[in-house]
Amino acid sequence: LDYLNSGKDMLVELGIADVDYAVGGGVAFGEMVVIAARPSHGKSAVALQCLDTSTRNGMNCLLISEEMSSLAIGKRAIQFASDTPEEHWKTSLSEVTRDLSSHFEKRAKCFVAEGCRTSDRISEVVDYAVTNHGVRVVAVDYAQLIQSKGSNRYEQITNTSVALRQLANAHDIVVIVLAQ
């Protein structure tokens, strides 16, 4: 109650109204959220929506992508920010550029790290991003592609989960983990 009385935001909206409502208004700093679904069912799109909402709310973010390249993520960002169909980007470059400027001008930054491969490397990247860029929300796409110590796949995934949860606690950040 003292925290609420201080006027500080306790929750991070995910940007999906029904989900935010279902979890009591958003996710608290220090929490890890797992978004799981079968392949090609929109997990990355949900994570990008969460990051978009967080940057709109002034929080620097980090996307750790083992699934998509920076180029593919950039393409999705353009599709998100502009109504111009992709097949018209080349002929409508000034319009797309204007859309992007308008979309991103009043937002915090979202950094992208790709090819981290291991939970140890992800920890290093998150530590750096939090310390040097003030990152408050991290999305990891996706858990099964991250290598961790363990003699079998179950132990490796468990150790990845533990490492990501520890990052959320240590830095008091929101960590969104995608899983298949």
Short mmCIF file of N, CA and C in Angstrom, two decimals:
data_model
loop_
_atom_site.label_atom_id
_atom_site.label_comp_id
_atom_site.label_asym_id
_atom_site.label_seq_id
_atom_site.Cartn_x
_atom_site.Cartn_y
_atom_site.Cartn_z
N LEU A 1 0.82 -1.19 0.00
CA LEU A 1 0.00 0.00 0.00
C LEU A 1 0.86 1.25 0.00
N ASP A 2 2.00 1.21 0.71
CA ASP A 2 2.92 2.35 0.69
C ASP A 2 3.44 2.61 -0.72
N TYR A 3 3.71 1.52 -1.42
CA TYR A 3 4.19 1.65 -2.80
C TYR A 3 3.14 2.31 -3.68
N LEU A 4 1.90 1.90 -3.54
CA LEU A 4 0.81 2.52 -4.29
C LEU A 4 0.66 3.99 -3.93
N ASN A 5 0.77 4.27 -2.67
CA ASN A 5 0.63 5.64 -2.18
C ASN A 5 1.75 6.55 -2.69
N SER A 6 2.91 5.97 -2.99
CA SER A 6 4.04 6.76 -3.48
C SER A 6 3.82 7.28 -4.89
N GLY A 7 2.85 6.70 -5.59
CA GLY A 7 2.54 7.14 -6.95
C GLY A 7 3.35 6.44 -8.02
N LYS A 8 4.21 5.52 -7.63
CA LYS A 8 5.03 4.80 -8.61
C LYS A 8 4.19 3.72 -9.28
N ASP A 9 4.45 3.51 -10.57
CA ASP A 9 3.76 2.44 -11.28
C ASP A 9 4.31 1.10 -10.80
N MET A 10 3.42 0.23 -10.39
CA MET A 10 3.81 -1.09 -9.93
C MET A 10 3.76 -2.11 -11.05
N LEU A 11 2.94 -1.85 -12.07
CA LEU A 11 2.69 -2.86 -13.07
C LEU A 11 3.07 -2.38 -14.46
N VAL A 12 3.50 -3.32 -15.26
CA VAL A 12 3.82 -3.08 -16.66
C VAL A 12 2.68 -3.65 -17.48
N GLU A 13 2.00 -2.78 -18.22
CA GLU A 13 0.95 -3.25 -19.11
C GLU A 13 1.58 -4.04 -20.25
N LEU A 14 0.94 -5.14 -20.60
CA LEU A 14 1.43 -5.95 -21.71
C LEU A 14 0.89 -5.47 -23.05
N GLY A 15 -0.15 -4.65 -23.01
CA GLY A 15 -0.68 -4.09 -24.25
C GLY A 15 -1.77 -4.92 -24.89
N ILE A 16 -2.21 -5.94 -24.21
CA ILE A 16 -3.31 -6.77 -24.69
C ILE A 16 -4.36 -6.70 -23.58
N ALA A 17 -5.39 -5.92 -23.82
CA ALA A 17 -6.34 -5.53 -22.77
C ALA A 17 -6.87 -6.70 -21.96
N ASP A 18 -7.31 -7.76 -22.62
CA ASP A 18 -7.88 -8.90 -21.89
C ASP A 18 -6.84 -9.59 -21.00
N VAL A 19 -5.60 -9.67 -21.48
CA VAL A 19 -4.54 -10.29 -20.69
C VAL A 19 -4.20 -9.39 -19.51
N ASP A 20 -4.04 -8.08 -19.76
CA ASP A 20 -3.76 -7.15 -18.66
C ASP A 20 -4.84 -7.23 -17.59
N TYR A 21 -6.10 -7.28 -18.02
CA TYR A 21 -7.21 -7.39 -17.08
C TYR A 21 -7.12 -8.70 -16.28
N ALA A 22 -6.83 -9.80 -17.00
CA ALA A 22 -6.79 -11.12 -16.37
C ALA A 22 -5.69 -11.23 -15.31
N VAL A 23 -4.59 -10.48 -15.51
CA VAL A 23 -3.49 -10.55 -14.54
C VAL A 23 -3.49 -9.37 -13.58
N GLY A 24 -4.63 -8.70 -13.47
CA GLY A 24 -4.78 -7.64 -12.49
C GLY A 24 -4.21 -6.29 -12.89
N GLY A 25 -4.11 -6.05 -14.18
CA GLY A 25 -3.66 -4.74 -14.65
C GLY A 25 -2.29 -4.73 -15.28
N GLY A 26 -1.58 -5.81 -15.20
CA GLY A 26 -0.25 -5.89 -15.79
C GLY A 26 0.65 -6.80 -14.98
N VAL A 27 1.93 -6.75 -15.30
CA VAL A 27 2.92 -7.62 -14.68
C VAL A 27 3.84 -6.76 -13.81
N ALA A 28 4.18 -7.25 -12.63
CA ALA A 28 5.03 -6.50 -11.71
C ALA A 28 6.50 -6.64 -12.10
N PHE A 29 7.26 -5.59 -11.81
CA PHE A 29 8.71 -5.68 -11.99
C PHE A 29 9.24 -6.80 -11.12
N GLY A 30 10.20 -7.52 -11.62
CA GLY A 30 10.76 -8.67 -10.91
C GLY A 30 10.10 -9.98 -11.28
N GLU A 31 9.11 -9.92 -12.17
CA GLU A 31 8.40 -11.14 -12.57
C GLU A 31 8.87 -11.63 -13.93
N MET A 32 8.74 -12.94 -14.10
CA MET A 32 8.98 -13.56 -15.40
C MET A 32 7.64 -14.11 -15.88
N VAL A 33 7.31 -13.82 -17.13
CA VAL A 33 6.08 -14.28 -17.75
C VAL A 33 6.45 -15.24 -18.87
N VAL A 34 5.80 -16.38 -18.93
CA VAL A 34 6.03 -17.34 -20.01
C VAL A 34 4.82 -17.33 -20.92
N ILE A 35 5.07 -17.10 -22.20
CA ILE A 35 4.02 -17.15 -23.21
C ILE A 35 4.31 -18.38 -24.06
N ALA A 36 3.44 -19.36 -23.98
CA ALA A 36 3.67 -20.62 -24.67
C ALA A 36 2.56 -20.91 -25.67
N ALA A 37 2.97 -21.44 -26.81
CA ALA A 37 2.01 -21.84 -27.84
C ALA A 37 2.75 -22.73 -28.84
N ARG A 38 1.98 -23.36 -29.68
CA ARG A 38 2.56 -24.20 -30.73
C ARG A 38 3.27 -23.31 -31.76
N PRO A 39 4.13 -23.89 -32.59
CA PRO A 39 4.83 -23.09 -33.60
C PRO A 39 3.86 -22.32 -34.50
N SER A 40 4.26 -21.11 -34.86
CA SER A 40 3.51 -20.25 -35.78
C SER A 40 2.12 -19.87 -35.27
N HIS A 41 2.00 -19.69 -33.97
CA HIS A 41 0.72 -19.28 -33.38
C HIS A 41 0.76 -17.87 -32.79
N GLY A 42 1.76 -17.07 -33.18
CA GLY A 42 1.76 -15.66 -32.82
C GLY A 42 2.50 -15.26 -31.56
N LYS A 43 3.37 -16.14 -31.03
CA LYS A 43 4.11 -15.79 -29.82
C LYS A 43 4.98 -14.56 -30.03
N SER A 44 5.70 -14.53 -31.14
CA SER A 44 6.58 -13.38 -31.41
C SER A 44 5.76 -12.10 -31.57
N ALA A 45 4.62 -12.19 -32.21
CA ALA A 45 3.76 -11.02 -32.38
C ALA A 45 3.28 -10.50 -31.04
N VAL A 46 2.94 -11.41 -30.12
CA VAL A 46 2.51 -11.01 -28.78
C VAL A 46 3.66 -10.32 -28.06
N ALA A 47 4.85 -10.88 -28.13
CA ALA A 47 6.01 -10.27 -27.48
C ALA A 47 6.30 -8.89 -28.05
N LEU A 48 6.22 -8.75 -29.37
CA LEU A 48 6.44 -7.43 -29.99
C LEU A 48 5.38 -6.43 -29.55
N GLN A 49 4.14 -6.88 -29.38
CA GLN A 49 3.08 -6.00 -28.88
C GLN A 49 3.42 -5.54 -27.46
N CYS A 50 3.89 -6.45 -26.63
CA CYS A 50 4.27 -6.10 -25.26
C CYS A 50 5.40 -5.07 -25.26
N LEU A 51 6.40 -5.28 -26.10
CA LEU A 51 7.52 -4.35 -26.17
C LEU A 51 7.07 -2.99 -26.72
N ASP A 52 6.19 -3.01 -27.70
CA ASP A 52 5.67 -1.77 -28.26
C ASP A 52 4.95 -0.97 -27.17
N THR A 53 4.13 -1.63 -26.39
CA THR A 53 3.41 -0.96 -25.31
C THR A 53 4.39 -0.41 -24.27
N SER A 54 5.40 -1.19 -23.93
CA SER A 54 6.38 -0.74 -22.93
C SER A 54 7.16 0.47 -23.41
N THR A 55 7.58 0.46 -24.68
CA THR A 55 8.31 1.63 -25.19
C THR A 55 7.40 2.85 -25.26
N ARG A 56 6.14 2.65 -25.60
CA ARG A 56 5.18 3.75 -25.62
C ARG A 56 5.01 4.33 -24.22
N ASN A 57 5.14 3.49 -23.20
CA ASN A 57 5.02 3.93 -21.82
C ASN A 57 6.35 4.40 -21.22
N GLY A 58 7.35 4.59 -22.09
CA GLY A 58 8.61 5.20 -21.66
C GLY A 58 9.66 4.26 -21.10
N MET A 59 9.49 2.96 -21.27
CA MET A 59 10.46 2.01 -20.73
C MET A 59 11.35 1.46 -21.85
N ASN A 60 12.66 1.55 -21.66
CA ASN A 60 13.58 0.93 -22.60
C ASN A 60 13.44 -0.58 -22.50
N CYS A 61 13.53 -1.24 -23.65
CA CYS A 61 13.31 -2.69 -23.72
C CYS A 61 14.46 -3.37 -24.45
N LEU A 62 14.50 -4.68 -24.31
CA LEU A 62 15.47 -5.51 -25.00
C LEU A 62 14.76 -6.74 -25.53
N LEU A 63 14.97 -7.02 -26.81
CA LEU A 63 14.46 -8.26 -27.42
C LEU A 63 15.66 -9.15 -27.70
N ILE A 64 15.68 -10.31 -27.08
CA ILE A 64 16.71 -11.30 -27.35
C ILE A 64 16.09 -12.32 -28.27
N SER A 65 16.57 -12.36 -29.50
CA SER A 65 15.95 -13.21 -30.49
C SER A 65 16.88 -14.31 -30.96
N GLU A 66 16.49 -15.51 -30.66
CA GLU A 66 17.17 -16.69 -31.20
C GLU A 66 16.39 -17.21 -32.40
N GLU A 67 15.18 -16.69 -32.60
CA GLU A 67 14.27 -17.16 -33.63
C GLU A 67 14.36 -16.33 -34.92
N MET A 68 14.31 -15.01 -34.79
CA MET A 68 14.28 -14.12 -35.96
C MET A 68 15.56 -13.29 -36.02
N SER A 69 15.95 -12.93 -37.24
CA SER A 69 17.09 -12.04 -37.42
C SER A 69 16.67 -10.60 -37.15
N SER A 70 17.65 -9.73 -36.95
CA SER A 70 17.35 -8.30 -36.77
C SER A 70 16.60 -7.75 -37.97
N LEU A 71 16.93 -8.23 -39.16
CA LEU A 71 16.25 -7.78 -40.37
C LEU A 71 14.77 -8.17 -40.34
N ALA A 72 14.48 -9.40 -39.93
CA ALA A 72 13.08 -9.83 -39.84
C ALA A 72 12.33 -9.05 -38.77
N ILE A 73 12.99 -8.75 -37.66
CA ILE A 73 12.37 -7.96 -36.60
C ILE A 73 12.09 -6.55 -37.11
N GLY A 74 13.05 -5.98 -37.83
CA GLY A 74 12.86 -4.65 -38.41
C GLY A 74 11.68 -4.62 -39.37
N LYS A 75 11.56 -5.65 -40.16
CA LYS A 75 10.44 -5.76 -41.10
C LYS A 75 9.11 -5.78 -40.35
N ARG A 76 9.06 -6.55 -39.26
CA ARG A 76 7.83 -6.60 -38.46
C ARG A 76 7.53 -5.23 -37.85
N ALA A 77 8.57 -4.53 -37.44
CA ALA A 77 8.38 -3.20 -36.84
C ALA A 77 7.78 -2.24 -37.86
N ILE A 78 8.27 -2.32 -39.10
CA ILE A 78 7.71 -1.46 -40.15
C ILE A 78 6.26 -1.81 -40.40
N GLN A 79 5.96 -3.11 -40.46
CA GLN A 79 4.58 -3.54 -40.67
C GLN A 79 3.68 -3.06 -39.54
N PHE A 80 4.21 -3.01 -38.35
CA PHE A 80 3.45 -2.58 -37.18
C PHE A 80 3.20 -1.07 -37.20
N ALA A 81 4.20 -0.32 -37.66
CA ALA A 81 4.16 1.15 -37.57
C ALA A 81 3.54 1.83 -38.79
N SER A 82 3.44 1.12 -39.90
CA SER A 82 2.96 1.74 -41.13
C SER A 82 1.83 0.93 -41.74
N ASP A 83 0.85 1.65 -42.29
CA ASP A 83 -0.26 0.98 -42.97
C ASP A 83 0.08 0.66 -44.43
N THR A 84 1.23 1.13 -44.90
CA THR A 84 1.63 0.88 -46.28
C THR A 84 1.99 -0.60 -46.44
N PRO A 85 1.36 -1.30 -47.38
CA PRO A 85 1.68 -2.71 -47.60
C PRO A 85 3.15 -2.88 -48.02
N GLU A 86 3.74 -3.97 -47.60
CA GLU A 86 5.16 -4.22 -47.86
C GLU A 86 5.52 -4.12 -49.34
N GLU A 87 4.64 -4.57 -50.21
CA GLU A 87 4.94 -4.54 -51.64
C GLU A 87 5.03 -3.10 -52.19
N HIS A 88 4.59 -2.12 -51.38
CA HIS A 88 4.64 -0.71 -51.80
C HIS A 88 5.71 0.09 -51.06
N TRP A 89 6.50 -0.56 -50.22
CA TRP A 89 7.51 0.16 -49.45
C TRP A 89 8.50 0.89 -50.35
N LYS A 90 8.95 0.22 -51.38
CA LYS A 90 9.97 0.80 -52.26
C LYS A 90 9.44 2.04 -52.98
N THR A 91 8.21 2.00 -53.42
CA THR A 91 7.65 3.13 -54.17
C THR A 91 7.05 4.20 -53.24
N SER A 92 6.88 3.87 -51.98
CA SER A 92 6.31 4.81 -51.01
C SER A 92 7.27 5.05 -49.86
N LEU A 93 8.55 5.09 -50.17
CA LEU A 93 9.58 5.17 -49.14
C LEU A 93 9.40 6.39 -48.22
N SER A 94 9.08 7.54 -48.79
CA SER A 94 8.94 8.74 -47.96
C SER A 94 7.74 8.61 -47.01
N GLU A 95 6.66 8.00 -47.48
CA GLU A 95 5.48 7.80 -46.63
C GLU A 95 5.80 6.82 -45.50
N VAL A 96 6.50 5.73 -45.81
CA VAL A 96 6.86 4.74 -44.79
C VAL A 96 7.82 5.38 -43.78
N THR A 97 8.77 6.15 -44.26
CA THR A 97 9.72 6.83 -43.38
C THR A 97 8.98 7.79 -42.44
N ARG A 98 8.03 8.51 -42.97
CA ARG A 98 7.22 9.44 -42.17
C ARG A 98 6.41 8.66 -41.11
N ASP A 99 5.83 7.53 -41.52
CA ASP A 99 5.08 6.70 -40.57
C ASP A 99 5.98 6.22 -39.43
N LEU A 100 7.19 5.78 -39.78
CA LEU A 100 8.12 5.29 -38.77
C LEU A 100 8.53 6.40 -37.82
N SER A 101 8.84 7.57 -38.37
CA SER A 101 9.22 8.71 -37.52
C SER A 101 8.11 9.07 -36.56
N SER A 102 6.90 9.11 -37.06
CA SER A 102 5.75 9.44 -36.23
C SER A 102 5.53 8.39 -35.14
N HIS A 103 5.67 7.12 -35.51
CA HIS A 103 5.44 6.03 -34.57
C HIS A 103 6.48 6.01 -33.45
N PHE A 104 7.75 6.20 -33.79
CA PHE A 104 8.82 6.02 -32.82
C PHE A 104 9.30 7.29 -32.13
N GLU A 105 8.82 8.45 -32.54
CA GLU A 105 9.39 9.70 -32.02
C GLU A 105 9.20 9.89 -30.52
N LYS A 106 8.13 9.42 -29.95
CA LYS A 106 7.87 9.64 -28.53
C LYS A 106 7.95 8.35 -27.72
N ARG A 107 8.77 7.44 -28.18
CA ARG A 107 8.90 6.15 -27.50
C ARG A 107 10.30 5.97 -26.95
N ALA A 108 10.39 5.13 -25.95
CA ALA A 108 11.69 4.73 -25.45
C ALA A 108 12.32 3.78 -26.49
N LYS A 109 13.52 3.37 -26.25
CA LYS A 109 14.23 2.52 -27.21
C LYS A 109 13.99 1.04 -26.93
N CYS A 110 14.06 0.27 -28.01
CA CYS A 110 14.02 -1.18 -27.90
C CYS A 110 15.28 -1.71 -28.59
N PHE A 111 16.13 -2.33 -27.82
CA PHE A 111 17.37 -2.87 -28.34
C PHE A 111 17.14 -4.33 -28.75
N VAL A 112 17.93 -4.80 -29.70
CA VAL A 112 17.80 -6.17 -30.20
C VAL A 112 19.15 -6.86 -30.08
N ALA A 113 19.14 -8.05 -29.51
CA ALA A 113 20.33 -8.90 -29.46
C ALA A 113 19.95 -10.23 -30.10
N GLU A 114 20.75 -10.65 -31.04
CA GLU A 114 20.47 -11.94 -31.67
C GLU A 114 21.68 -12.85 -31.55
N GLY A 115 21.43 -14.14 -31.58
CA GLY A 115 22.50 -15.12 -31.57
C GLY A 115 23.23 -15.23 -30.24
N CYS A 116 22.57 -15.00 -29.13
CA CYS A 116 23.22 -15.14 -27.82
C CYS A 116 23.52 -16.61 -27.51
N ARG A 117 22.62 -17.48 -27.87
CA ARG A 117 22.73 -18.93 -27.82
C ARG A 117 22.71 -19.58 -26.44
N THR A 118 23.35 -18.96 -25.42
CA THR A 118 23.42 -19.61 -24.11
C THR A 118 22.80 -18.71 -23.03
N SER A 119 22.37 -19.34 -21.96
CA SER A 119 21.80 -18.55 -20.86
C SER A 119 22.86 -17.67 -20.21
N ASP A 120 24.11 -18.12 -20.19
CA ASP A 120 25.19 -17.29 -19.64
C ASP A 120 25.38 -16.03 -20.48
N ARG A 121 25.38 -16.17 -21.79
CA ARG A 121 25.54 -15.00 -22.67
C ARG A 121 24.33 -14.07 -22.54
N ILE A 122 23.14 -14.62 -22.44
CA ILE A 122 21.94 -13.80 -22.26
C ILE A 122 22.06 -13.00 -20.96
N SER A 123 22.55 -13.63 -19.90
CA SER A 123 22.74 -12.92 -18.64
C SER A 123 23.69 -11.74 -18.82
N GLU A 124 24.77 -11.93 -19.54
CA GLU A 124 25.73 -10.84 -19.80
C GLU A 124 25.07 -9.71 -20.58
N VAL A 125 24.32 -10.06 -21.62
CA VAL A 125 23.66 -9.05 -22.46
C VAL A 125 22.62 -8.27 -21.66
N VAL A 126 21.84 -8.97 -20.84
CA VAL A 126 20.82 -8.30 -20.03
C VAL A 126 21.50 -7.40 -18.99
N ASP A 127 22.53 -7.91 -18.33
CA ASP A 127 23.26 -7.09 -17.36
C ASP A 127 23.73 -5.79 -18.00
N TYR A 128 24.33 -5.90 -19.17
CA TYR A 128 24.83 -4.73 -19.89
C TYR A 128 23.69 -3.77 -20.25
N ALA A 129 22.60 -4.31 -20.78
CA ALA A 129 21.49 -3.48 -21.24
C ALA A 129 20.82 -2.76 -20.06
N VAL A 130 20.68 -3.42 -18.95
CA VAL A 130 20.07 -2.80 -17.77
C VAL A 130 20.99 -1.70 -17.23
N THR A 131 22.28 -2.02 -17.11
CA THR A 131 23.24 -1.08 -16.54
C THR A 131 23.48 0.13 -17.44
N ASN A 132 23.63 -0.11 -18.75
CA ASN A 132 24.04 0.96 -19.66
C ASN A 132 22.90 1.63 -20.41
N HIS A 133 21.75 0.97 -20.50
CA HIS A 133 20.64 1.54 -21.27
C HIS A 133 19.34 1.66 -20.47
N GLY A 134 19.37 1.28 -19.22
CA GLY A 134 18.18 1.40 -18.38
C GLY A 134 17.01 0.53 -18.83
N VAL A 135 17.31 -0.62 -19.39
CA VAL A 135 16.26 -1.53 -19.86
C VAL A 135 15.42 -2.01 -18.68
N ARG A 136 14.10 -2.00 -18.86
CA ARG A 136 13.15 -2.41 -17.82
C ARG A 136 12.33 -3.64 -18.20
N VAL A 137 12.25 -3.94 -19.52
CA VAL A 137 11.48 -5.09 -19.99
C VAL A 137 12.34 -5.85 -21.00
N VAL A 138 12.42 -7.17 -20.82
CA VAL A 138 13.20 -8.03 -21.72
C VAL A 138 12.28 -9.13 -22.23
N ALA A 139 12.34 -9.37 -23.54
CA ALA A 139 11.61 -10.49 -24.13
C ALA A 139 12.63 -11.45 -24.74
N VAL A 140 12.43 -12.73 -24.51
CA VAL A 140 13.34 -13.77 -25.02
C VAL A 140 12.56 -14.67 -25.96
N ASP A 141 13.00 -14.76 -27.20
CA ASP A 141 12.33 -15.53 -28.25
C ASP A 141 13.29 -16.59 -28.80
N TYR A 142 13.25 -17.79 -28.43
CA TYR A 142 12.39 -18.48 -27.49
C TYR A 142 13.21 -19.46 -26.67
N ALA A 143 12.67 -19.92 -25.56
CA ALA A 143 13.41 -20.64 -24.52
C ALA A 143 14.11 -21.91 -25.00
N GLN A 144 13.47 -22.68 -25.85
CA GLN A 144 14.05 -23.97 -26.24
C GLN A 144 15.29 -23.83 -27.12
N LEU A 145 15.52 -22.65 -27.67
CA LEU A 145 16.71 -22.44 -28.49
C LEU A 145 17.92 -22.00 -27.67
N ILE A 146 17.72 -21.81 -26.36
CA ILE A 146 18.80 -21.36 -25.49
C ILE A 146 19.46 -22.58 -24.86
N GLN A 147 20.77 -22.62 -24.95
CA GLN A 147 21.52 -23.73 -24.36
C GLN A 147 21.92 -23.40 -22.93
N SER A 148 21.79 -24.39 -22.07
CA SER A 148 22.19 -24.26 -20.67
C SER A 148 22.83 -25.55 -20.22
N LYS A 149 23.44 -25.51 -19.04
CA LYS A 149 24.05 -26.71 -18.48
C LYS A 149 22.95 -27.71 -18.14
N GLY A 150 23.31 -28.97 -18.21
CA GLY A 150 22.38 -30.04 -17.89
C GLY A 150 22.68 -31.27 -18.71
N SER A 151 22.40 -32.44 -18.14
CA SER A 151 22.72 -33.69 -18.82
C SER A 151 21.62 -34.13 -19.78
N ASN A 152 20.45 -33.50 -19.70
CA ASN A 152 19.37 -33.82 -20.63
C ASN A 152 18.59 -32.55 -20.93
N ARG A 153 17.69 -32.64 -21.86
CA ARG A 153 16.95 -31.45 -22.31
C ARG A 153 16.09 -30.85 -21.20
N TYR A 154 15.52 -31.69 -20.35
CA TYR A 154 14.72 -31.21 -19.23
C TYR A 154 15.56 -30.33 -18.29
N GLU A 155 16.74 -30.82 -17.93
CA GLU A 155 17.62 -30.05 -17.04
C GLU A 155 18.08 -28.76 -17.71
N GLN A 156 18.34 -28.80 -19.01
CA GLN A 156 18.79 -27.60 -19.72
C GLN A 156 17.69 -26.53 -19.73
N ILE A 157 16.46 -26.92 -20.04
CA ILE A 157 15.34 -25.97 -20.06
C ILE A 157 15.08 -25.44 -18.64
N THR A 158 15.16 -26.32 -17.65
CA THR A 158 14.99 -25.89 -16.26
C THR A 158 16.05 -24.85 -15.89
N ASN A 159 17.30 -25.11 -16.25
CA ASN A 159 18.38 -24.17 -15.93
C ASN A 159 18.22 -22.85 -16.68
N THR A 160 17.72 -22.90 -17.90
CA THR A 160 17.43 -21.67 -18.64
C THR A 160 16.36 -20.88 -17.92
N SER A 161 15.31 -21.55 -17.51
CA SER A 161 14.21 -20.89 -16.81
C SER A 161 14.70 -20.26 -15.50
N VAL A 162 15.51 -20.97 -14.76
CA VAL A 162 16.04 -20.46 -13.50
C VAL A 162 16.90 -19.22 -13.76
N ALA A 163 17.76 -19.29 -14.78
CA ALA A 163 18.64 -18.15 -15.09
C ALA A 163 17.83 -16.91 -15.48
N LEU A 164 16.79 -17.09 -16.27
CA LEU A 164 15.97 -15.96 -16.68
C LEU A 164 15.18 -15.40 -15.50
N ARG A 165 14.69 -16.27 -14.64
CA ARG A 165 13.97 -15.82 -13.45
C ARG A 165 14.89 -15.03 -12.52
N GLN A 166 16.13 -15.49 -12.40
CA GLN A 166 17.09 -14.78 -11.56
C GLN A 166 17.40 -13.40 -12.12
N LEU A 167 17.43 -13.26 -13.44
CA LEU A 167 17.64 -11.94 -14.05
C LEU A 167 16.50 -10.99 -13.69
N ALA A 168 15.27 -11.50 -13.75
CA ALA A 168 14.12 -10.67 -13.40
C ALA A 168 14.24 -10.18 -11.96
N ASN A 169 14.59 -11.08 -11.07
CA ASN A 169 14.73 -10.72 -9.65
C ASN A 169 15.90 -9.78 -9.41
N ALA A 170 17.05 -10.11 -9.97
CA ALA A 170 18.28 -9.35 -9.71
C ALA A 170 18.18 -7.90 -10.18
N HIS A 171 17.52 -7.70 -11.31
CA HIS A 171 17.44 -6.36 -11.89
C HIS A 171 16.09 -5.68 -11.69
N ASP A 172 15.15 -6.38 -11.07
CA ASP A 172 13.80 -5.85 -10.88
C ASP A 172 13.19 -5.41 -12.21
N ILE A 173 13.27 -6.32 -13.18
CA ILE A 173 12.74 -6.08 -14.52
C ILE A 173 11.67 -7.11 -14.83
N VAL A 174 10.92 -6.86 -15.88
CA VAL A 174 9.97 -7.84 -16.38
C VAL A 174 10.68 -8.64 -17.47
N VAL A 175 10.62 -9.95 -17.38
CA VAL A 175 11.18 -10.83 -18.40
C VAL A 175 10.04 -11.63 -19.01
N ILE A 176 9.88 -11.50 -20.31
CA ILE A 176 8.85 -12.23 -21.06
C ILE A 176 9.57 -13.32 -21.85
N VAL A 177 9.21 -14.56 -21.59
CA VAL A 177 9.88 -15.69 -22.23
C VAL A 177 8.88 -16.40 -23.13
N LEU A 178 9.24 -16.57 -24.38
CA LEU A 178 8.40 -17.33 -25.30
C LEU A 178 8.85 -18.78 -25.29
N ALA A 179 7.88 -19.68 -25.40
CA ALA A 179 8.19 -21.11 -25.36
C ALA A 179 7.25 -21.86 -26.29
N GLN A 180 7.77 -22.93 -26.87
CA GLN A 180 6.93 -23.80 -27.71
C GLN A 180 6.60 -25.05 -26.94
#
